[in-house]
C-alpha cells in the first residue's frame, strides 16, 4: 500500500487514492450530470419561456428572468487543459470532463498491428464516449475508466479538478447530496462512521473509507445486532 496524496490514509495496492477519495470521485461523476440538468432546467429553460401577462392577455408582460452568465459558461462550449496553468474556475463542464478523459486515454495502451502484422502498443489517440461527447457521456466514460485512472499519478489532479467543478455546481444550484448515517459500526475500523450518501451506491466509512454494498451492509448489521443481542442476554443471565 502507498500513502494517499490527499490525506494520511493509505491507498490500495497499485492505486494513488485512498478508498474514501476514490469513492468521492465515483459519487461526483454520478452527481455532475444531475447538477448540470438542474442548471439547464432552473436557469436556462426558465429564462427562455415567453413573457406572460395577466389572464386574458391584457396588462403588462412580466420581464423574462435574466440568465446567469456563470451558468451559460458552465453549460456552453470551451476549452480546458488538465496540464495547463491553474484553472480559473471558468471552464465549461463538458470541456473539463472531455479534457480529463483525453488525458487518461493518452496513458492507456492501445494494441494494434503495424503494416507488417507485428503487434504493438501505443497510447490511445483520444477518448470516445459511447453515448456521445455530452456531460453524461463523458461522466460515463470516466466512471468506466476510473479503476485505471486510479493507478496513475494524475488521480490526485482529477480529484482536485472535479472537486472544484462540483463545488461550483452546488454553489449555483444550492443542492448538496445528503449523508444518512448507518447504525452499525464500520467492520474495518469499528467506528460509527458508516453513511449512505444520496446518489452513491456503496455505503462508505467517513473514517477509513471502507465501502460496503447495501446487501453487504445489511448482512453486517444483522450479524452485529445478533452478536450484541447474545452478549446482552449473557450479561442478564
PDB file of N, CA and C in Angstrom, residues 17-81:
ATOM      1  N   UNK A  17      -5.115   6.803  -4.786  1.00  0.00           N
ATOM      2  CA  UNK A  17      -6.045   7.454  -3.873  1.00  0.00           C
ATOM      3  C   UNK A  17      -6.590   6.433  -2.893  1.00  0.00           C
ATOM      4  N   UNK A  18      -6.868   6.878  -1.676  1.00  0.00           N
ATOM      5  CA  UNK A  18      -7.481   6.003  -0.695  1.00  0.00           C
ATOM      6  C   UNK A  18      -8.927   5.706  -1.111  1.00  0.00           C
ATOM      7  N   UNK A  19      -9.537   4.751  -0.428  1.00  0.00           N
ATOM      8  CA  UNK A  19     -10.909   4.358  -0.777  1.00  0.00           C
ATOM      9  C   UNK A  19     -11.895   5.504  -0.594  1.00  0.00           C
ATOM     10  N   UNK A  20     -11.672   6.338   0.418  1.00  0.00           N
ATOM     11  CA  UNK A  20     -12.597   7.442   0.660  1.00  0.00           C
ATOM     12  C   UNK A  20     -12.616   8.423  -0.497  1.00  0.00           C
ATOM     13  N   UNK A  21     -11.442   8.851  -0.952  1.00  0.00           N
ATOM     14  CA  UNK A  21     -11.387   9.829  -2.029  1.00  0.00           C
ATOM     15  C   UNK A  21     -11.751   9.206  -3.381  1.00  0.00           C
ATOM     16  N   UNK A  22     -11.414   7.942  -3.580  1.00  0.00           N
ATOM     17  CA  UNK A  22     -11.844   7.261  -4.806  1.00  0.00           C
ATOM     18  C   UNK A  22     -13.365   7.160  -4.848  1.00  0.00           C
ATOM     19  N   UNK A  23     -13.978   6.888  -3.694  1.00  0.00           N
ATOM     20  CA  UNK A  23     -15.436   6.817  -3.631  1.00  0.00           C
ATOM     21  C   UNK A  23     -16.085   8.159  -3.890  1.00  0.00           C
ATOM     22  N   UNK A  24     -15.459   9.236  -3.420  1.00  0.00           N
ATOM     23  CA  UNK A  24     -15.983  10.575  -3.690  1.00  0.00           C
ATOM     24  C   UNK A  24     -15.948  10.872  -5.188  1.00  0.00           C
ATOM     25  N   UNK A  25     -14.870  10.468  -5.852  1.00  0.00           N
ATOM     26  CA  UNK A  25     -14.781  10.665  -7.302  1.00  0.00           C
ATOM     27  C   UNK A  25     -15.936   9.970  -8.014  1.00  0.00           C
ATOM     28  N   UNK A  26     -16.197   8.727  -7.639  1.00  0.00           N
ATOM     29  CA  UNK A  26     -17.312   7.992  -8.267  1.00  0.00           C
ATOM     30  C   UNK A  26     -18.639   8.704  -8.016  1.00  0.00           C
ATOM     31  N   UNK A  27     -18.819   9.169  -6.786  1.00  0.00           N
ATOM     32  CA  UNK A  27     -20.056   9.878  -6.474  1.00  0.00           C
ATOM     33  C   UNK A  27     -20.207  11.154  -7.265  1.00  0.00           C
ATOM     34  N   UNK A  28     -19.117  11.907  -7.435  1.00  0.00           N
ATOM     35  CA  UNK A  28     -19.178  13.153  -8.210  1.00  0.00           C
ATOM     36  C   UNK A  28     -19.541  12.890  -9.665  1.00  0.00           C
ATOM     37  N   UNK A  29     -19.016  11.817 -10.239  1.00  0.00           N
ATOM     38  CA  UNK A  29     -19.311  11.507 -11.636  1.00  0.00           C
ATOM     39  C   UNK A  29     -20.778  11.146 -11.827  1.00  0.00           C
ATOM     40  N   UNK A  30     -21.421  10.686 -10.786  1.00  0.00           N
ATOM     41  CA  UNK A  30     -22.868  10.451 -10.831  1.00  0.00           C
ATOM     42  C   UNK A  30     -23.634  11.748 -10.616  1.00  0.00           C
ATOM     43  N   UNK A  31     -23.097  12.607  -9.764  1.00  0.00           N
ATOM     44  CA  UNK A  31     -23.784  13.849  -9.397  1.00  0.00           C
ATOM     45  C   UNK A  31     -23.713  14.910 -10.485  1.00  0.00           C
ATOM     46  N   UNK A  32     -22.597  15.011 -11.190  1.00  0.00           N
ATOM     47  CA  UNK A  32     -22.384  16.108 -12.139  1.00  0.00           C
ATOM     48  C   UNK A  32     -23.473  16.184 -13.212  1.00  0.00           C
ATOM     49  N   UNK A  33     -23.860  15.072 -13.886  1.00  0.00           N
ATOM     50  CA  UNK A  33     -24.940  15.205 -14.877  1.00  0.00           C
ATOM     51  C   UNK A  33     -26.251  15.691 -14.266  1.00  0.00           C
ATOM     52  N   UNK A  34     -26.540  15.264 -13.044  1.00  0.00           N
ATOM     53  CA  UNK A  34     -27.777  15.704 -12.400  1.00  0.00           C
ATOM     54  C   UNK A  34     -27.729  17.194 -12.071  1.00  0.00           C
ATOM     55  N   UNK A  35     -26.586  17.662 -11.611  1.00  0.00           N
ATOM     56  CA  UNK A  35     -26.441  19.089 -11.316  1.00  0.00           C
ATOM     57  C   UNK A  35     -26.536  19.917 -12.604  1.00  0.00           C
ATOM     58  N   UNK A  36     -25.927  19.413 -13.683  1.00  0.00           N
ATOM     59  CA  UNK A  36     -25.982  20.128 -14.962  1.00  0.00           C
ATOM     60  C   UNK A  36     -27.416  20.208 -15.477  1.00  0.00           C
ATOM     61  N   UNK A  37     -28.168  19.128 -15.333  1.00  0.00           N
ATOM     62  CA  UNK A  37     -29.564  19.129 -15.755  1.00  0.00           C
ATOM     63  C   UNK A  37     -30.368  20.137 -14.938  1.00  0.00           C
ATOM     64  N   UNK A  38     -30.080  20.205 -13.651  1.00  0.00           N
ATOM     65  CA  UNK A  38     -30.777  21.163 -12.790  1.00  0.00           C
ATOM     66  C   UNK A  38     -30.466  22.591 -13.218  1.00  0.00           C
ATOM     67  N   UNK A  39     -29.211  22.858 -13.572  1.00  0.00           N
ATOM     68  CA  UNK A  39     -28.851  24.191 -14.069  1.00  0.00           C
ATOM     69  C   UNK A  39     -29.622  24.523 -15.341  1.00  0.00           C
ATOM     70  N   UNK A  40     -29.675  23.567 -16.258  1.00  0.00           N
ATOM     71  CA  UNK A  40     -30.351  23.809 -17.536  1.00  0.00           C
ATOM     72  C   UNK A  40     -31.841  24.048 -17.347  1.00  0.00           C
ATOM     73  N   UNK A  41     -32.459  23.307 -16.447  1.00  0.00           N
ATOM     74  CA  UNK A  41     -33.902  23.422 -16.256  1.00  0.00           C
ATOM     75  C   UNK A  41     -34.283  24.659 -15.448  1.00  0.00           C
ATOM     76  N   UNK A  42     -33.517  24.935 -14.399  1.00  0.00           N
ATOM     77  CA  UNK A  42     -33.901  26.000 -13.476  1.00  0.00           C
ATOM     78  C   UNK A  42     -33.429  27.388 -13.913  1.00  0.00           C
ATOM     79  N   UNK A  43     -32.320  27.439 -14.655  1.00  0.00           N
ATOM     80  CA  UNK A  43     -31.759  28.741 -15.007  1.00  0.00           C
ATOM     81  C   UNK A  43     -31.970  29.086 -16.483  1.00  0.00           C
ATOM     82  N   UNK A  44     -31.604  28.170 -17.359  1.00  0.00           N
ATOM     83  CA  UNK A  44     -31.653  28.471 -18.791  1.00  0.00           C
ATOM     84  C   UNK A  44     -33.060  28.340 -19.331  1.00  0.00           C
ATOM     85  N   UNK A  45     -33.716  27.185 -19.104  1.00  0.00           N
ATOM     86  CA  UNK A  45     -35.048  26.964 -19.655  1.00  0.00           C
ATOM     87  C   UNK A  45     -36.041  27.990 -19.131  1.00  0.00           C
ATOM     88  N   UNK A  46     -35.963  28.323 -17.860  1.00  0.00           N
ATOM     89  CA  UNK A  46     -36.908  29.283 -17.282  1.00  0.00           C
ATOM     90  C   UNK A  46     -36.732  30.662 -17.901  1.00  0.00           C
ATOM     91  N   UNK A  47     -35.494  31.044 -18.199  1.00  0.00           N
ATOM     92  CA  UNK A  47     -35.260  32.369 -18.766  1.00  0.00           C
ATOM     93  C   UNK A  47     -35.736  32.483 -20.210  1.00  0.00           C
ATOM     94  N   UNK A  48     -35.902  31.332 -20.888  1.00  0.00           N
ATOM     95  CA  UNK A  48     -36.305  31.342 -22.295  1.00  0.00           C
ATOM     96  C   UNK A  48     -37.807  31.238 -22.485  1.00  0.00           C
ATOM     97  N   UNK A  49     -38.555  31.061 -21.388  1.00  0.00           N
ATOM     98  CA  UNK A  49     -40.009  30.994 -21.514  1.00  0.00           C
ATOM     99  C   UNK A  49     -40.558  32.353 -21.946  1.00  0.00           C
ATOM    100  N   UNK A  50     -41.589  32.368 -22.800  1.00  0.00           N
ATOM    101  CA  UNK A  50     -42.143  33.654 -23.251  1.00  0.00           C
ATOM    102  C   UNK A  50     -42.759  34.429 -22.105  1.00  0.00           C
ATOM    103  N   UNK A  51     -42.624  35.741 -22.187  1.00  0.00           N
ATOM    104  CA  UNK A  51     -43.212  36.602 -21.165  1.00  0.00           C
ATOM    105  C   UNK A  51     -44.722  36.491 -21.209  1.00  0.00           C
ATOM    106  N   UNK A  52     -45.356  36.524 -20.047  1.00  0.00           N
ATOM    107  CA  UNK A  52     -46.797  36.390 -19.957  1.00  0.00           C
ATOM    108  C   UNK A  52     -47.367  37.510 -19.100  1.00  0.00           C
ATOM    109  N   UNK A  53     -48.550  37.958 -19.495  1.00  0.00           N
ATOM    110  CA  UNK A  53     -49.223  38.981 -18.703  1.00  0.00           C
ATOM    111  C   UNK A  53     -50.337  38.380 -17.882  1.00  0.00           C
ATOM    112  N   UNK A  54     -51.362  39.169 -17.568  1.00  0.00           N
ATOM    113  CA  UNK A  54     -52.478  38.673 -16.777  1.00  0.00           C
ATOM    114  C   UNK A  54     -53.333  37.745 -17.624  1.00  0.00           C
ATOM    115  N   UNK A  55     -54.173  36.987 -16.963  1.00  0.00           N
ATOM    116  CA  UNK A  55     -55.083  36.090 -17.671  1.00  0.00           C
ATOM    117  C   UNK A  55     -55.948  36.923 -18.618  1.00  0.00           C
ATOM    118  N   UNK A  56     -56.076  36.470 -19.862  1.00  0.00           N
ATOM    119  CA  UNK A  56     -56.854  37.212 -20.846  1.00  0.00           C
ATOM    120  C   UNK A  56     -55.974  37.961 -21.815  1.00  0.00           C
ATOM    121  N   UNK A  57     -54.686  38.033 -21.535  1.00  0.00           N
ATOM    122  CA  UNK A  57     -53.763  38.628 -22.485  1.00  0.00           C
ATOM    123  C   UNK A  57     -53.605  40.117 -22.353  1.00  0.00           C
ATOM    124  N   UNK A  58     -54.264  40.770 -21.378  1.00  0.00           N
ATOM    125  CA  UNK A  58     -54.128  42.208 -21.209  1.00  0.00           C
ATOM    126  C   UNK A  58     -53.157  42.497 -20.081  1.00  0.00           C
ATOM    127  N   UNK A  59     -52.690  43.686 -20.038  1.00  0.00           N
ATOM    128  CA  UNK A  59     -51.780  44.062 -18.969  1.00  0.00           C
ATOM    129  C   UNK A  59     -50.331  43.948 -19.402  1.00  0.00           C
ATOM    130  N   UNK A  60     -49.467  44.418 -18.562  1.00  0.00           N
ATOM    131  CA  UNK A  60     -48.050  44.442 -18.879  1.00  0.00           C
ATOM    132  C   UNK A  60     -47.441  43.056 -18.706  1.00  0.00           C
ATOM    133  N   UNK A  61     -46.635  42.652 -19.663  1.00  0.00           N
ATOM    134  CA  UNK A  61     -45.992  41.342 -19.586  1.00  0.00           C
ATOM    135  C   UNK A  61     -44.908  41.348 -18.526  1.00  0.00           C
ATOM    136  N   UNK A  62     -44.664  40.161 -17.963  1.00  0.00           N
ATOM    137  CA  UNK A  62     -43.610  40.007 -16.958  1.00  0.00           C
ATOM    138  C   UNK A  62     -42.269  39.873 -17.662  1.00  0.00           C
ATOM    139  N   UNK A  63     -41.265  40.591 -17.213  1.00  0.00           N
ATOM    140  CA  UNK A  63     -39.940  40.531 -17.838  1.00  0.00           C
ATOM    141  C   UNK A  63     -39.344  39.148 -17.660  1.00  0.00           C
ATOM    142  N   UNK A  64     -38.654  38.651 -18.673  1.00  0.00           N
ATOM    143  CA  UNK A  64     -38.034  37.334 -18.550  1.00  0.00           C
ATOM    144  C   UNK A  64     -36.942  37.347 -17.487  1.00  0.00           C
ATOM    145  N   UNK A  65     -36.721  36.168 -16.908  1.00  0.00           N
ATOM    146  CA  UNK A  65     -35.680  36.034 -15.896  1.00  0.00           C
ATOM    147  C   UNK A  65     -34.315  36.110 -16.579  1.00  0.00           C
ATOM    148  N   UNK A  66     -33.411  36.970 -16.144  1.00  0.00           N
ATOM    149  CA  UNK A  66     -32.098  37.055 -16.790  1.00  0.00           C
ATOM    150  C   UNK A  66     -31.282  35.775 -16.581  1.00  0.00           C
ATOM    151  N   UNK A  67     -30.505  35.418 -17.574  1.00  0.00           N
ATOM    152  CA  UNK A  67     -29.685  34.226 -17.491  1.00  0.00           C
ATOM    153  C   UNK A  67     -28.397  34.556 -16.748  1.00  0.00           C
ATOM    154  N   UNK A  68     -28.029  33.716 -15.809  1.00  0.00           N
ATOM    155  CA  UNK A  68     -26.772  33.879 -15.092  1.00  0.00           C
ATOM    156  C   UNK A  68     -25.637  33.484 -16.038  1.00  0.00           C
ATOM    157  N   UNK A  69     -24.743  34.419 -16.314  1.00  0.00           N
ATOM    158  CA  UNK A  69     -23.656  34.147 -17.255  1.00  0.00           C
ATOM    159  C   UNK A  69     -22.747  33.030 -16.769  1.00  0.00           C
ATOM    160  N   UNK A  70     -22.672  32.822 -15.465  1.00  0.00           N
ATOM    161  CA  UNK A  70     -21.872  31.724 -14.934  1.00  0.00           C
ATOM    162  C   UNK A  70     -22.449  30.382 -15.358  1.00  0.00           C
ATOM    163  N   UNK A  71     -23.765  30.321 -15.437  1.00  0.00           N
ATOM    164  CA  UNK A  71     -24.421  29.085 -15.868  1.00  0.00           C
ATOM    165  C   UNK A  71     -24.158  28.828 -17.345  1.00  0.00           C
ATOM    166  N   UNK A  72     -24.292  29.875 -18.160  1.00  0.00           N
ATOM    167  CA  UNK A  72     -24.027  29.717 -19.591  1.00  0.00           C
ATOM    168  C   UNK A  72     -22.583  29.282 -19.832  1.00  0.00           C
ATOM    169  N   UNK A  73     -21.655  29.825 -19.042  1.00  0.00           N
ATOM    170  CA  UNK A  73     -20.251  29.439 -19.201  1.00  0.00           C
ATOM    171  C   UNK A  73     -20.040  27.974 -18.858  1.00  0.00           C
ATOM    172  N   UNK A  74     -20.738  27.492 -17.850  1.00  0.00           N
ATOM    173  CA  UNK A  74     -20.584  26.083 -17.449  1.00  0.00           C
ATOM    174  C   UNK A  74     -21.203  25.136 -18.469  1.00  0.00           C
ATOM    175  N   UNK A  75     -22.336  25.508 -19.032  1.00  0.00           N
ATOM    176  CA  UNK A  75     -23.057  24.616 -19.934  1.00  0.00           C
ATOM    177  C   UNK A  75     -22.634  24.766 -21.393  1.00  0.00           C
ATOM    178  N   UNK A  76     -21.890  25.795 -21.712  1.00  0.00           N
ATOM    179  CA  UNK A  76     -21.523  26.063 -23.097  1.00  0.00           C
ATOM    180  C   UNK A  76     -20.247  25.362 -23.525  1.00  0.00           C
ATOM    181  N   UNK A  77     -19.802  25.644 -24.751  1.00  0.00           N
ATOM    182  CA  UNK A  77     -18.558  25.068 -25.268  1.00  0.00           C
ATOM    183  C   UNK A  77     -17.347  25.801 -24.708  1.00  0.00           C
ATOM    184  N   UNK A  78     -16.193  25.245 -24.930  1.00  0.00           N
ATOM    185  CA  UNK A  78     -14.971  25.891 -24.454  1.00  0.00           C
ATOM    186  C   UNK A  78     -13.807  24.928 -24.464  1.00  0.00           C
ATOM    187  N   UNK A  79     -12.723  25.344 -23.857  1.00  0.00           N
ATOM    188  CA  UNK A  79     -11.505  24.541 -23.805  1.00  0.00           C
ATOM    189  C   UNK A  79     -11.013  24.432 -22.372  1.00  0.00           C
ATOM    190  N   UNK A  80     -10.268  23.364 -22.135  1.00  0.00           N
ATOM    191  CA  UNK A  80      -9.698  23.139 -20.810  1.00  0.00           C
ATOM    192  C   UNK A  80      -8.458  22.282 -20.984  1.00  0.00           C
ATOM    193  N   UNK A  81      -7.411  22.596 -20.246  1.00  0.00           N
ATOM    194  CA  UNK A  81      -6.155  21.852 -20.338  1.00  0.00           C
ATOM    195  C   UNK A  81      -5.790  21.317 -18.957  1.00  0.00           C
TER     196      UNK A  81
END
